[in-house]
């Protein structure tokens, strides 16, 4: 089934969002979004990811600092955010970053999250929901760096943000929070993604590692790529890619990509039942994140798309540096990355050379799916 069908259904999903909002006070959808207690195969039905940028930034800083200092009880940014969300009922308005400092101080004094959240009814909900959004984006990894005064690359161990901006380093773009704005091509619907305006041909980057699930034409998104995260919780949607040369030539459905890989190129295709048509007025990347707690949510009326604007702001600090092959016109990353916690079936023992071989760079064009 193509994303063409899925895109049509997004209108229904958007209506569901409005209905949920109408019956929810203070943003506390919480366990009302879950199946009834005791229901078989219960799972989260909705997530309103409205964490402010400042809170993401602060929680990340506390997490990284605690690991860099090798504290006895390292902090986890997702847990910090989940606790604070449970305290404020998901209503972040007026919540200051000092609340995260206060929680960090309690944990450093020896209190545990189990003790602090014992009477919190919704902490588990927020922890699961925010883990679905942010899981795998922060941790220990190795990255290639250039040795000082040499062109030689060496591996360096780090802890911190492992996910990348969807736009390559040194390529300017502009954006604003346009989640939920109206769209009318084909039918009236809400915009369930985030647009990043840039120049045609700008290299598009895999935010996270995963498996390519969709590759081809969609009349709404034009040339698009859909990538499922390794843990299966996140589906990344990159749309309106460049006419004639939309993708990295090596990609196929089923391909494994690594965080920071070049996967395609910014364009303005879409809004046409005919393939390879530029019907979008302004070149931009449509970037979306869908959460999947159960496979029944993958396509249909129960899809969960989140506002990822603040997350994209955070990721802007971590951009993949790329280089162009003048013969093939293909771009590739310069510095590779290793992530030990990724399952062995996806994490190759021998990492590919970041300076791609001629054979890799001249792979045949992919045949887009319908």
mmCIF file of C-alpha atoms in Angstrom:
data_model
loop_
_atom_site.group_PDB
_atom_site.id
_atom_site.type_symbol
_atom_site.label_atom_id
_atom_site.label_comp_id
_atom_site.label_asym_id
_atom_site.label_seq_id
_atom_site.Cartn_x
_atom_site.Cartn_y
_atom_site.Cartn_z
ATOM 1 C CA UNK A 1 0.000 0.000 0.000
ATOM 2 C CA UNK A 2 1.472 3.325 -0.961
ATOM 3 C CA UNK A 3 1.595 6.463 1.145
ATOM 4 C CA UNK A 4 -0.891 7.931 -1.320
ATOM 5 C CA UNK A 5 -3.623 5.963 0.448
ATOM 6 C CA UNK A 6 -2.114 6.742 3.818
ATOM 7 C CA UNK A 7 -2.001 10.457 3.094
ATOM 8 C CA UNK A 8 -5.736 10.498 2.304
ATOM 9 C CA UNK A 9 -6.426 8.946 5.654
ATOM 10 C CA UNK A 10 -4.442 11.587 7.476
ATOM 11 C CA UNK A 11 -7.415 13.916 7.123
ATOM 12 C CA UNK A 12 -9.454 11.578 9.281
ATOM 13 C CA UNK A 13 -6.585 11.344 11.771
ATOM 14 C CA UNK A 14 -6.511 15.147 11.959
ATOM 15 C CA UNK A 15 -10.249 15.228 12.743
ATOM 16 C CA UNK A 16 -9.592 12.732 15.520
ATOM 17 C CA UNK A 17 -7.006 15.129 16.942
ATOM 18 C CA UNK A 18 -9.562 17.947 17.079
ATOM 19 C CA UNK A 19 -12.123 15.718 18.789
ATOM 20 C CA UNK A 20 -9.546 14.579 21.360
ATOM 21 C CA UNK A 21 -8.552 18.159 22.088
ATOM 22 C CA UNK A 22 -12.174 19.159 22.609
ATOM 23 C CA UNK A 23 -12.722 16.606 25.325
ATOM 24 C CA UNK A 24 -9.348 17.007 27.054
ATOM 25 C CA UNK A 25 -8.492 19.543 29.749
ATOM 26 C CA UNK A 26 -4.963 20.895 30.384
ATOM 27 C CA UNK A 27 -3.497 18.632 27.753
ATOM 28 C CA UNK A 28 -4.144 15.581 29.977
ATOM 29 C CA UNK A 29 -5.149 12.992 27.433
ATOM 30 C CA UNK A 30 -2.918 10.542 29.286
ATOM 31 C CA UNK A 31 -4.359 7.139 30.006
ATOM 32 C CA UNK A 32 -7.592 8.156 28.335
ATOM 33 C CA UNK A 33 -5.524 7.617 25.210
ATOM 34 C CA UNK A 34 -4.770 4.077 26.290
ATOM 35 C CA UNK A 35 -6.981 1.047 26.004
ATOM 36 C CA UNK A 36 -9.218 0.440 29.009
ATOM 37 C CA UNK A 37 -7.404 -1.133 31.921
ATOM 38 C CA UNK A 38 -7.294 -4.860 31.509
ATOM 39 C CA UNK A 39 -8.012 -4.731 27.784
ATOM 40 C CA UNK A 40 -5.964 -7.241 25.869
ATOM 41 C CA UNK A 41 -3.111 -5.788 23.816
ATOM 42 C CA UNK A 42 -3.537 -2.299 25.302
ATOM 43 C CA UNK A 43 -1.274 0.394 23.887
ATOM 44 C CA UNK A 44 -1.066 4.174 23.705
ATOM 45 C CA UNK A 45 -3.612 5.649 21.315
ATOM 46 C CA UNK A 46 -2.474 9.271 21.177
ATOM 47 C CA UNK A 47 0.488 11.505 22.047
ATOM 48 C CA UNK A 48 0.530 15.296 22.157
ATOM 49 C CA UNK A 49 4.253 16.044 22.051
ATOM 50 C CA UNK A 50 4.360 19.691 23.108
ATOM 51 C CA UNK A 51 7.614 19.825 25.087
ATOM 52 C CA UNK A 52 9.157 23.308 24.642
ATOM 53 C CA UNK A 53 12.590 23.638 23.072
ATOM 54 C CA UNK A 54 14.037 25.118 26.266
ATOM 55 C CA UNK A 55 12.994 22.036 28.245
ATOM 56 C CA UNK A 56 14.452 19.664 25.648
ATOM 57 C CA UNK A 57 17.677 21.654 25.649
ATOM 58 C CA UNK A 58 17.968 21.716 29.452
ATOM 59 C CA UNK A 59 17.114 18.035 29.933
ATOM 60 C CA UNK A 60 19.681 17.064 27.306
ATOM 61 C CA UNK A 61 22.349 19.228 28.968
ATOM 62 C CA UNK A 62 21.709 17.626 32.377
ATOM 63 C CA UNK A 63 21.872 14.150 30.878
ATOM 64 C CA UNK A 64 25.124 14.783 29.018
ATOM 65 C CA UNK A 65 26.750 16.555 31.965
ATOM 66 C CA UNK A 66 25.985 13.680 34.340
ATOM 67 C CA UNK A 67 27.544 11.163 31.962
ATOM 68 C CA UNK A 68 30.588 13.283 31.186
ATOM 69 C CA UNK A 69 31.246 13.659 34.933
ATOM 70 C CA UNK A 70 30.631 9.931 35.480
ATOM 71 C CA UNK A 71 28.150 10.619 38.260
ATOM 72 C CA UNK A 72 27.079 7.696 40.435
ATOM 73 C CA UNK A 73 23.507 8.063 39.195
ATOM 74 C CA UNK A 74 23.585 9.303 35.578
ATOM 75 C CA UNK A 75 20.545 11.317 34.578
ATOM 76 C CA UNK A 76 18.259 10.370 31.708
ATOM 77 C CA UNK A 77 16.707 13.251 29.779
ATOM 78 C CA UNK A 78 13.573 11.292 28.882
ATOM 79 C CA UNK A 79 12.916 10.454 32.528
ATOM 80 C CA UNK A 80 13.462 14.078 33.534
ATOM 81 C CA UNK A 81 10.949 15.256 30.937
ATOM 82 C CA UNK A 82 8.421 12.527 31.761
ATOM 83 C CA UNK A 83 8.508 13.384 35.465
ATOM 84 C CA UNK A 84 8.027 17.086 34.768
ATOM 85 C CA UNK A 85 5.186 16.384 32.318
ATOM 86 C CA UNK A 86 3.434 14.249 34.927
ATOM 87 C CA UNK A 87 3.807 17.079 37.437
ATOM 88 C CA UNK A 88 2.331 19.686 35.095
ATOM 89 C CA UNK A 89 -0.253 17.420 33.484
ATOM 90 C CA UNK A 90 1.282 17.913 30.068
ATOM 91 C CA UNK A 91 0.620 21.649 30.228
ATOM 92 C CA UNK A 92 4.112 23.138 29.831
ATOM 93 C CA UNK A 93 2.925 26.737 29.833
ATOM 94 C CA UNK A 94 4.828 28.611 32.527
ATOM 95 C CA UNK A 95 7.009 25.640 33.505
ATOM 96 C CA UNK A 96 10.586 26.822 33.976
ATOM 97 C CA UNK A 97 13.758 24.890 33.298
ATOM 98 C CA UNK A 98 14.633 25.300 36.981
ATOM 99 C CA UNK A 99 12.139 22.489 37.657
ATOM 100 C CA UNK A 100 14.528 20.143 35.877
ATOM 101 C CA UNK A 101 17.416 21.436 38.000
ATOM 102 C CA UNK A 102 15.379 20.755 41.147
ATOM 103 C CA UNK A 103 14.630 17.203 40.045
ATOM 104 C CA UNK A 104 18.279 16.611 39.142
ATOM 105 C CA UNK A 105 19.318 17.828 42.595
ATOM 106 C CA UNK A 106 16.953 15.373 44.291
ATOM 107 C CA UNK A 107 18.290 12.485 42.237
ATOM 108 C CA UNK A 108 21.880 13.469 42.964
ATOM 109 C CA UNK A 109 21.049 13.521 46.675
ATOM 110 C CA UNK A 110 20.088 9.876 46.516
ATOM 111 C CA UNK A 111 16.350 9.878 45.895
ATOM 112 C CA UNK A 112 15.126 7.569 43.166
ATOM 113 C CA UNK A 113 12.575 8.122 40.434
ATOM 114 C CA UNK A 114 10.659 5.125 41.778
ATOM 115 C CA UNK A 115 10.244 6.965 45.071
ATOM 116 C CA UNK A 116 9.474 10.322 43.495
ATOM 117 C CA UNK A 117 6.894 8.927 41.067
ATOM 118 C CA UNK A 118 5.241 6.401 43.385
ATOM 119 C CA UNK A 119 2.076 8.473 43.670
ATOM 120 C CA UNK A 120 2.094 9.818 40.108
ATOM 121 C CA UNK A 121 -0.726 8.293 38.113
ATOM 122 C CA UNK A 122 0.531 9.344 34.687
ATOM 123 C CA UNK A 123 4.318 9.133 34.920
ATOM 124 C CA UNK A 124 4.401 5.727 33.197
ATOM 125 C CA UNK A 125 2.324 7.095 30.333
ATOM 126 C CA UNK A 126 4.645 10.033 29.729
ATOM 127 C CA UNK A 127 7.726 7.859 30.064
ATOM 128 C CA UNK A 128 6.475 5.451 27.401
ATOM 129 C CA UNK A 129 5.212 8.237 25.128
ATOM 130 C CA UNK A 130 8.375 10.340 25.327
ATOM 131 C CA UNK A 131 10.573 7.265 24.938
ATOM 132 C CA UNK A 132 8.730 6.544 21.695
ATOM 133 C CA UNK A 133 9.576 10.062 20.486
ATOM 134 C CA UNK A 134 13.133 10.437 21.798
ATOM 135 C CA UNK A 135 14.399 6.904 22.298
ATOM 136 C CA UNK A 136 17.777 6.217 20.745
ATOM 137 C CA UNK A 137 18.610 9.868 20.109
ATOM 138 C CA UNK A 138 21.063 10.242 22.999
ATOM 139 C CA UNK A 139 23.724 7.828 24.186
ATOM 140 C CA UNK A 140 27.259 6.535 23.815
ATOM 141 C CA UNK A 141 28.708 6.329 20.334
ATOM 142 C CA UNK A 142 31.909 6.587 18.336
ATOM 143 C CA UNK A 143 32.483 9.124 15.582
ATOM 144 C CA UNK A 144 35.242 9.641 13.075
ATOM 145 C CA UNK A 145 37.192 12.878 13.484
ATOM 146 C CA UNK A 146 40.076 14.312 11.564
ATOM 147 C CA UNK A 147 43.409 14.165 13.356
ATOM 148 C CA UNK A 148 44.897 17.602 13.929
ATOM 149 C CA UNK A 149 47.294 18.566 11.156
ATOM 150 C CA UNK A 150 46.489 15.444 9.161
ATOM 151 C CA UNK A 151 43.923 14.132 6.704
ATOM 152 C CA UNK A 152 43.806 10.848 8.600
ATOM 153 C CA UNK A 153 40.521 9.943 10.284
ATOM 154 C CA UNK A 154 40.419 8.388 13.735
ATOM 155 C CA UNK A 155 37.610 7.093 15.956
ATOM 156 C CA UNK A 156 36.625 9.085 19.047
ATOM 157 C CA UNK A 157 34.243 7.941 21.802
ATOM 158 C CA UNK A 158 31.522 10.393 22.797
ATOM 159 C CA UNK A 159 28.289 10.654 24.733
ATOM 160 C CA UNK A 160 25.447 12.899 23.660
ATOM 161 C CA UNK A 161 23.109 13.606 20.790
ATOM 162 C CA UNK A 162 23.344 10.843 18.186
ATOM 163 C CA UNK A 163 20.429 11.898 15.979
ATOM 164 C CA UNK A 164 21.059 14.378 13.163
ATOM 165 C CA UNK A 165 19.309 17.351 11.622
ATOM 166 C CA UNK A 166 17.424 16.366 8.443
ATOM 167 C CA UNK A 167 19.375 19.096 6.603
ATOM 168 C CA UNK A 168 23.102 18.658 5.900
ATOM 169 C CA UNK A 169 25.694 20.950 7.477
ATOM 170 C CA UNK A 170 26.456 24.238 5.701
ATOM 171 C CA UNK A 171 23.119 24.249 3.827
ATOM 172 C CA UNK A 172 20.837 27.071 5.001
ATOM 173 C CA UNK A 173 17.116 26.626 5.523
ATOM 174 C CA UNK A 174 14.231 28.441 7.172
ATOM 175 C CA UNK A 175 11.247 27.079 9.064
ATOM 176 C CA UNK A 176 8.505 27.820 11.583
ATOM 177 C CA UNK A 177 6.033 25.720 13.535
ATOM 178 C CA UNK A 178 3.476 24.884 10.836
ATOM 179 C CA UNK A 179 2.098 21.683 12.350
ATOM 180 C CA UNK A 180 -1.680 21.596 12.041
ATOM 181 C CA UNK A 181 -1.962 24.319 9.414
ATOM 182 C CA UNK A 182 -4.506 23.708 6.656
ATOM 183 C CA UNK A 183 -3.901 21.942 3.345
ATOM 184 C CA UNK A 184 -6.431 21.622 0.547
ATOM 185 C CA UNK A 185 -4.854 19.682 -2.325
ATOM 186 C CA UNK A 186 -7.183 16.755 -2.971
ATOM 187 C CA UNK A 187 -9.215 17.373 0.189
ATOM 188 C CA UNK A 188 -9.258 19.565 3.298
ATOM 189 C CA UNK A 189 -6.777 18.318 5.905
ATOM 190 C CA UNK A 190 -4.254 19.326 8.535
ATOM 191 C CA UNK A 191 -0.521 19.530 7.922
ATOM 192 C CA UNK A 192 0.874 16.689 10.011
ATOM 193 C CA UNK A 193 4.550 17.426 9.482
ATOM 194 C CA UNK A 194 7.142 20.160 9.446
ATOM 195 C CA UNK A 195 8.372 22.076 6.387
ATOM 196 C CA UNK A 196 11.986 23.198 6.025
ATOM 197 C CA UNK A 197 12.468 25.665 3.150
ATOM 198 C CA UNK A 198 15.763 25.478 1.297
ATOM 199 C CA UNK A 199 17.474 25.317 -2.076
ATOM 200 C CA UNK A 200 16.739 22.544 -4.552
ATOM 201 C CA UNK A 201 19.392 19.845 -4.324
ATOM 202 C CA UNK A 202 20.171 20.377 -0.622
ATOM 203 C CA UNK A 203 21.304 17.001 0.781
ATOM 204 C CA UNK A 204 18.702 15.403 3.036
ATOM 205 C CA UNK A 205 19.985 13.424 6.014
ATOM 206 C CA UNK A 206 18.697 10.379 7.894
ATOM 207 C CA UNK A 207 17.856 11.737 11.338
ATOM 208 C CA UNK A 208 18.149 8.281 12.831
ATOM 209 C CA UNK A 209 19.193 4.863 11.653
ATOM 210 C CA UNK A 210 16.553 2.501 10.380
ATOM 211 C CA UNK A 211 15.097 0.508 7.511
ATOM 212 C CA UNK A 212 13.628 2.050 4.353
ATOM 213 C CA UNK A 213 9.951 1.060 4.249
ATOM 214 C CA UNK A 214 8.738 3.329 1.454
ATOM 215 C CA UNK A 215 10.532 4.686 -1.584
ATOM 216 C CA UNK A 216 8.777 6.136 -4.593
ATOM 217 C CA UNK A 217 6.061 8.478 -5.790
ATOM 218 C CA UNK A 218 3.109 9.726 -3.776
ATOM 219 C CA UNK A 219 0.766 12.281 -5.316
ATOM 220 C CA UNK A 220 0.750 14.342 -2.118
ATOM 221 C CA UNK A 221 4.396 14.036 -1.102
ATOM 222 C CA UNK A 222 5.959 13.641 -4.543
ATOM 223 C CA UNK A 223 9.171 11.624 -4.414
ATOM 224 C CA UNK A 224 9.368 10.512 -0.794
ATOM 225 C CA UNK A 225 11.214 8.198 1.576
ATOM 226 C CA UNK A 226 9.784 6.482 4.656
ATOM 227 C CA UNK A 227 12.260 5.102 7.201
ATOM 228 C CA UNK A 228 11.361 3.002 10.249
ATOM 229 C CA UNK A 229 13.601 3.320 13.309
ATOM 230 C CA UNK A 230 15.413 0.202 14.506
ATOM 231 C CA UNK A 231 13.177 -0.092 17.572
ATOM 232 C CA UNK A 232 10.090 0.176 15.357
ATOM 233 C CA UNK A 233 8.573 3.089 17.293
ATOM 234 C CA UNK A 234 9.254 5.947 14.845
ATOM 235 C CA UNK A 235 8.467 6.298 11.157
ATOM 236 C CA UNK A 236 10.327 9.182 9.495
ATOM 237 C CA UNK A 237 8.741 10.674 6.386
ATOM 238 C CA UNK A 238 10.818 12.817 3.979
ATOM 239 C CA UNK A 239 8.789 14.257 1.071
ATOM 240 C CA UNK A 240 8.857 16.623 -1.954
ATOM 241 C CA UNK A 241 12.319 15.401 -2.963
ATOM 242 C CA UNK A 242 14.103 16.600 -6.071
ATOM 243 C CA UNK A 243 12.795 15.973 -9.579
ATOM 244 C CA UNK A 244 14.767 13.410 -11.648
ATOM 245 C CA UNK A 245 17.354 12.732 -8.923
ATOM 246 C CA UNK A 246 15.432 12.410 -5.617
ATOM 247 C CA UNK A 247 17.365 9.722 -3.720
ATOM 248 C CA UNK A 248 20.745 8.370 -2.850
ATOM 249 C CA UNK A 249 21.265 5.935 -5.729
ATOM 250 C CA UNK A 250 22.008 2.984 -3.479
ATOM 251 C CA UNK A 251 18.656 3.035 -1.660
ATOM 252 C CA UNK A 252 15.989 0.376 -2.093
ATOM 253 C CA UNK A 253 13.019 -0.611 0.018
ATOM 254 C CA UNK A 254 14.574 -2.708 2.763
ATOM 255 C CA UNK A 255 17.867 -0.789 2.739
ATOM 256 C CA UNK A 256 19.440 -0.059 6.118
ATOM 257 C CA UNK A 257 20.489 3.547 6.686
ATOM 258 C CA UNK A 258 22.654 5.019 9.407
ATOM 259 C CA UNK A 259 22.076 8.281 11.324
ATOM 260 C CA UNK A 260 23.776 11.027 9.337
ATOM 261 C CA UNK A 261 23.611 9.246 5.963
ATOM 262 C CA UNK A 262 22.641 11.229 2.860
ATOM 263 C CA UNK A 263 19.322 9.716 1.748
ATOM 264 C CA UNK A 264 18.036 12.215 -0.805
ATOM 265 C CA UNK A 265 17.813 15.785 -2.076
ATOM 266 C CA UNK A 266 15.435 18.653 -1.378
ATOM 267 C CA UNK A 267 13.002 19.589 -4.131
ATOM 268 C CA UNK A 268 9.380 20.527 -4.795
ATOM 269 C CA UNK A 269 7.725 17.478 -6.340
ATOM 270 C CA UNK A 270 4.196 16.400 -5.538
ATOM 271 C CA UNK A 271 0.542 17.396 -5.755
ATOM 272 C CA UNK A 272 0.145 15.367 -8.918
ATOM 273 C CA UNK A 273 -1.041 11.884 -9.827
ATOM 274 C CA UNK A 274 1.676 11.906 -12.513
ATOM 275 C CA UNK A 275 5.180 10.984 -11.415
ATOM 276 C CA UNK A 276 8.160 13.339 -11.322
ATOM 277 C CA UNK A 277 6.117 16.557 -11.452
ATOM 278 C CA UNK A 278 7.053 19.823 -9.698
ATOM 279 C CA UNK A 279 3.739 21.183 -8.463
ATOM 280 C CA UNK A 280 4.899 22.560 -5.110
ATOM 281 C CA UNK A 281 5.521 26.293 -5.369
ATOM 282 C CA UNK A 282 8.447 26.619 -2.945
ATOM 283 C CA UNK A 283 11.242 24.043 -2.680
ATOM 284 C CA UNK A 284 11.221 22.507 0.778
ATOM 285 C CA UNK A 285 11.507 19.290 2.731
ATOM 286 C CA UNK A 286 8.343 18.004 4.339
ATOM 287 C CA UNK A 287 9.590 16.124 7.399
ATOM 288 C CA UNK A 288 7.250 14.092 9.583
ATOM 289 C CA UNK A 289 7.493 11.738 12.558
ATOM 290 C CA UNK A 290 4.842 9.095 13.133
ATOM 291 C CA UNK A 291 4.721 7.117 16.395
ATOM 292 C CA UNK A 292 3.798 3.443 16.290
ATOM 293 C CA UNK A 293 2.944 1.578 19.504
ATOM 294 C CA UNK A 294 1.100 -1.183 17.654
ATOM 295 C CA UNK A 295 1.227 -2.191 13.978
ATOM 296 C CA UNK A 296 -2.486 -1.426 13.670
ATOM 297 C CA UNK A 297 -1.462 2.253 13.916
ATOM 298 C CA UNK A 298 0.891 2.164 10.930
ATOM 299 C CA UNK A 299 -1.762 3.087 8.371
ATOM 300 C CA UNK A 300 -5.371 4.192 8.706
ATOM 301 C CA UNK A 301 -7.467 6.246 11.060
ATOM 302 C CA UNK A 302 -5.300 5.644 14.144
ATOM 303 C CA UNK A 303 -2.002 7.164 12.959
ATOM 304 C CA UNK A 304 -0.108 9.336 15.454
ATOM 305 C CA UNK A 305 1.871 12.213 13.918
ATOM 306 C CA UNK A 306 3.621 14.611 16.285
ATOM 307 C CA UNK A 307 4.669 18.232 16.117
ATOM 308 C CA UNK A 308 8.433 17.876 15.649
ATOM 309 C CA UNK A 309 9.320 21.579 15.290
ATOM 310 C CA UNK A 310 11.089 21.905 18.653
ATOM 311 C CA UNK A 311 12.884 18.616 18.130
ATOM 312 C CA UNK A 312 14.154 19.813 14.731
ATOM 313 C CA UNK A 313 15.415 22.973 16.450
ATOM 314 C CA UNK A 314 17.363 20.807 18.871
ATOM 315 C CA UNK A 315 18.784 18.636 16.093
ATOM 316 C CA UNK A 316 20.101 21.664 14.227
ATOM 317 C CA UNK A 317 23.133 21.598 16.522
ATOM 318 C CA UNK A 318 24.091 18.184 15.127
ATOM 319 C CA UNK A 319 24.372 18.303 11.334
ATOM 320 C CA UNK A 320 26.078 15.788 9.074
ATOM 321 C CA UNK A 321 28.955 17.167 7.022
ATOM 322 C CA UNK A 322 28.852 15.933 3.428
ATOM 323 C CA UNK A 323 30.993 15.868 0.291
ATOM 324 C CA UNK A 324 30.008 15.740 -3.384
ATOM 325 C CA UNK A 325 31.373 13.261 -5.903
ATOM 326 C CA UNK A 326 31.837 15.394 -9.001
ATOM 327 C CA UNK A 327 31.516 12.413 -11.361
ATOM 328 C CA UNK A 328 28.302 10.885 -10.007
ATOM 329 C CA UNK A 329 26.893 14.146 -8.539
ATOM 330 C CA UNK A 330 26.063 12.092 -5.446
ATOM 331 C CA UNK A 331 26.705 13.339 -1.919
ATOM 332 C CA UNK A 332 27.938 11.230 0.984
ATOM 333 C CA UNK A 333 28.819 11.842 4.603
ATOM 334 C CA UNK A 334 32.418 12.619 5.515
ATOM 335 C CA UNK A 335 32.519 11.336 9.095
ATOM 336 C CA UNK A 336 31.049 7.960 9.966
ATOM 337 C CA UNK A 337 29.435 6.938 13.264
ATOM 338 C CA UNK A 338 29.200 3.728 15.306
ATOM 339 C CA UNK A 339 26.415 3.083 17.815
ATOM 340 C CA UNK A 340 26.989 -0.015 19.963
ATOM 341 C CA UNK A 341 23.433 -0.288 21.312
ATOM 342 C CA UNK A 342 21.846 -0.814 17.887
ATOM 343 C CA UNK A 343 20.837 -4.485 17.367
ATOM 344 C CA UNK A 344 23.574 -6.616 15.839
ATOM 345 C CA UNK A 345 21.503 -7.407 12.743
ATOM 346 C CA UNK A 346 21.647 -3.720 11.815
ATOM 347 C CA UNK A 347 25.034 -2.800 13.250
ATOM 348 C CA UNK A 348 27.685 -4.172 10.864
ATOM 349 C CA UNK A 349 30.946 -5.366 12.329
ATOM 350 C CA UNK A 350 32.915 -3.664 9.571
ATOM 351 C CA UNK A 351 31.763 -0.083 9.201
ATOM 352 C CA UNK A 352 31.703 1.292 5.643
ATOM 353 C CA UNK A 353 34.400 3.706 4.564
ATOM 354 C CA UNK A 354 32.944 7.247 4.835
ATOM 355 C CA UNK A 355 34.834 8.118 1.662
ATOM 356 C CA UNK A 356 32.608 5.919 -0.491
ATOM 357 C CA UNK A 357 34.215 3.711 -3.096
ATOM 358 C CA UNK A 358 33.734 4.394 -6.777
ATOM 359 C CA UNK A 359 31.700 1.213 -7.064
ATOM 360 C CA UNK A 360 29.274 2.381 -4.373
ATOM 361 C CA UNK A 361 28.939 5.850 -5.829
ATOM 362 C CA UNK A 362 28.062 4.628 -9.291
ATOM 363 C CA UNK A 363 25.376 2.151 -8.234
ATOM 364 C CA UNK A 364 22.412 2.012 -10.635
ATOM 365 C CA UNK A 365 19.418 4.271 -10.129
ATOM 366 C CA UNK A 366 16.809 2.860 -7.748
ATOM 367 C CA UNK A 367 13.456 1.877 -9.217
ATOM 368 C CA UNK A 368 10.876 3.835 -7.205
ATOM 369 C CA UNK A 369 7.958 1.941 -5.779
ATOM 370 C CA UNK A 370 4.502 2.865 -6.950
#
